[in-house]
């Protein structure tokens, strides 16, 4: 990302100090909306309604469950927004955990995200997408696992290639 010179009010014109150089904010409204839609309307919203409806027993009960879960999500989003305004460091969750608990828990969280959570989340999303794409081809039976996995792998590879080609075409997950 390109760096921009920030006036610190000290009268110094030097960019050699680390406090004078900061990354430009390049997240647009469109990027923000696509991130939120990708997170919320990801694979979970297409997979979980069937299970909620089966366990709730009625449409009204499932709507109550979804409403309560939506309220919990709203509370979590408001808490996260409060963290963002209180701790203005870049880094998201990592910065918040590092600020609250120290560098070791922040480091461990970051490595868990990089090695486990983000790859498994991407795999689940790709498998769900592939299942929905392949399902119409096999209307009378379940689609073969190999076809679903192959399409999911192609989706993940395409996603990685797009990110490798130009980092700004796909908004960051973190």
PDB file of N, CA and C in Angstrom, residues 93-94 97 103-122 174:
ATOM      1  N   UNK A  93      -8.881  -7.497  15.090  1.00  0.00           N
ATOM      2  CA  UNK A  93      -8.907  -8.394  16.252  1.00  0.00           C
ATOM      3  C   UNK A  93      -7.532  -8.539  16.899  1.00  0.00           C
ATOM      4  N   UNK A  94      -6.506  -8.653  16.069  1.00  0.00           N
ATOM      5  CA  UNK A  94      -5.146  -8.786  16.590  1.00  0.00           C
ATOM      6  C   UNK A  94      -4.786  -7.593  17.469  1.00  0.00           C
ATOM      7  N   UNK A  97      -6.796  -7.753  20.812  1.00  0.00           N
ATOM      8  CA  UNK A  97      -6.307  -8.786  21.734  1.00  0.00           C
ATOM      9  C   UNK A  97      -4.938  -8.414  22.272  1.00  0.00           C
ATOM     10  N   UNK A 103       1.160  -9.189  24.001  1.00  0.00           N
ATOM     11  CA  UNK A 103       1.605  -9.617  22.672  1.00  0.00           C
ATOM     12  C   UNK A 103       1.495 -11.120  22.417  1.00  0.00           C
ATOM     13  N   UNK A 104       1.698 -11.958  23.423  1.00  0.00           N
ATOM     14  CA  UNK A 104       1.647 -13.406  23.187  1.00  0.00           C
ATOM     15  C   UNK A 104       0.251 -13.886  22.775  1.00  0.00           C
ATOM     16  N   UNK A 105      -0.816 -13.544  23.510  1.00  0.00           N
ATOM     17  CA  UNK A 105      -2.148 -13.960  23.037  1.00  0.00           C
ATOM     18  C   UNK A 105      -2.511 -13.387  21.667  1.00  0.00           C
ATOM     19  N   UNK A 106      -2.084 -12.156  21.398  1.00  0.00           N
ATOM     20  CA  UNK A 106      -2.335 -11.578  20.077  1.00  0.00           C
ATOM     21  C   UNK A 106      -1.626 -12.352  18.985  1.00  0.00           C
ATOM     22  N   UNK A 107      -0.372 -12.719  19.245  1.00  0.00           N
ATOM     23  CA  UNK A 107       0.402 -13.505  18.289  1.00  0.00           C
ATOM     24  C   UNK A 107      -0.238 -14.872  18.065  1.00  0.00           C
ATOM     25  N   UNK A 108      -0.647 -15.543  19.139  1.00  0.00           N
ATOM     26  CA  UNK A 108      -1.270 -16.863  19.016  1.00  0.00           C
ATOM     27  C   UNK A 108      -2.601 -16.782  18.268  1.00  0.00           C
ATOM     28  N   UNK A 109      -3.361 -15.729  18.546  1.00  0.00           N
ATOM     29  CA  UNK A 109      -4.615 -15.540  17.823  1.00  0.00           C
ATOM     30  C   UNK A 109      -4.361 -15.367  16.327  1.00  0.00           C
ATOM     31  N   UNK A 110      -3.361 -14.550  15.998  1.00  0.00           N
ATOM     32  CA  UNK A 110      -3.051 -14.303  14.604  1.00  0.00           C
ATOM     33  C   UNK A 110      -2.645 -15.580  13.881  1.00  0.00           C
ATOM     34  N   UNK A 111      -1.826 -16.391  14.511  1.00  0.00           N
ATOM     35  CA  UNK A 111      -1.416 -17.638  13.890  1.00  0.00           C
ATOM     36  C   UNK A 111      -2.572 -18.631  13.772  1.00  0.00           C
ATOM     37  N   UNK A 112      -3.449 -18.662  14.766  1.00  0.00           N
ATOM     38  CA  UNK A 112      -4.621 -19.532  14.665  1.00  0.00           C
ATOM     39  C   UNK A 112      -5.522 -19.090  13.514  1.00  0.00           C
ATOM     40  N   UNK A 113      -5.663 -17.781  13.343  1.00  0.00           N
ATOM     41  CA  UNK A 113      -6.469 -17.280  12.227  1.00  0.00           C
ATOM     42  C   UNK A 113      -5.845 -17.657  10.888  1.00  0.00           C
ATOM     43  N   UNK A 114      -4.536 -17.475  10.773  1.00  0.00           N
ATOM     44  CA  UNK A 114      -3.861 -17.718   9.492  1.00  0.00           C
ATOM     45  C   UNK A 114      -3.817 -19.204   9.148  1.00  0.00           C
ATOM     46  N   UNK A 115      -3.574 -20.050  10.137  1.00  0.00           N
ATOM     47  CA  UNK A 115      -3.385 -21.471   9.858  1.00  0.00           C
ATOM     48  C   UNK A 115      -4.655 -22.312   9.923  1.00  0.00           C
ATOM     49  N   UNK A 116      -5.658 -21.883  10.706  1.00  0.00           N
ATOM     50  CA  UNK A 116      -6.820 -22.746  10.922  1.00  0.00           C
ATOM     51  C   UNK A 116      -8.133 -22.084  10.515  1.00  0.00           C
ATOM     52  N   UNK A 117      -8.431 -20.939  11.100  1.00  0.00           N
ATOM     53  CA  UNK A 117      -9.773 -20.377  10.994  1.00  0.00           C
ATOM     54  C   UNK A 117     -10.085 -19.868   9.589  1.00  0.00           C
ATOM     55  N   UNK A 118      -9.242 -19.040   9.016  1.00  0.00           N
ATOM     56  CA  UNK A 118      -9.524 -18.490   7.681  1.00  0.00           C
ATOM     57  C   UNK A 118      -9.506 -19.579   6.605  1.00  0.00           C
ATOM     58  N   UNK A 119      -8.497 -20.477   6.572  1.00  0.00           N
ATOM     59  CA  UNK A 119      -8.551 -21.530   5.539  1.00  0.00           C
ATOM     60  C   UNK A 119      -9.770 -22.446   5.666  1.00  0.00           C
ATOM     61  N   UNK A 120     -10.140 -22.815   6.889  1.00  0.00           N
ATOM     62  CA  UNK A 120     -11.305 -23.697   7.034  1.00  0.00           C
ATOM     63  C   UNK A 120     -12.591 -22.960   6.680  1.00  0.00           C
ATOM     64  N   UNK A 121     -12.675 -21.680   7.000  1.00  0.00           N
ATOM     65  CA  UNK A 121     -13.845 -20.891   6.622  1.00  0.00           C
ATOM     66  C   UNK A 121     -13.952 -20.772   5.110  1.00  0.00           C
ATOM     67  N   UNK A 122     -12.825 -20.534   4.438  1.00  0.00           N
ATOM     68  CA  UNK A 122     -12.834 -20.475   2.976  1.00  0.00           C
ATOM     69  C   UNK A 122     -13.218 -21.821   2.373  1.00  0.00           C
ATOM     70  N   UNK A 174      -9.636  -9.896   7.030  1.00  0.00           N
ATOM     71  CA  UNK A 174      -9.308  -9.402   8.357  1.00  0.00           C
ATOM     72  C   UNK A 174      -9.104  -7.929   8.338  1.00  0.00           C
TER      73      UNK A 174
END
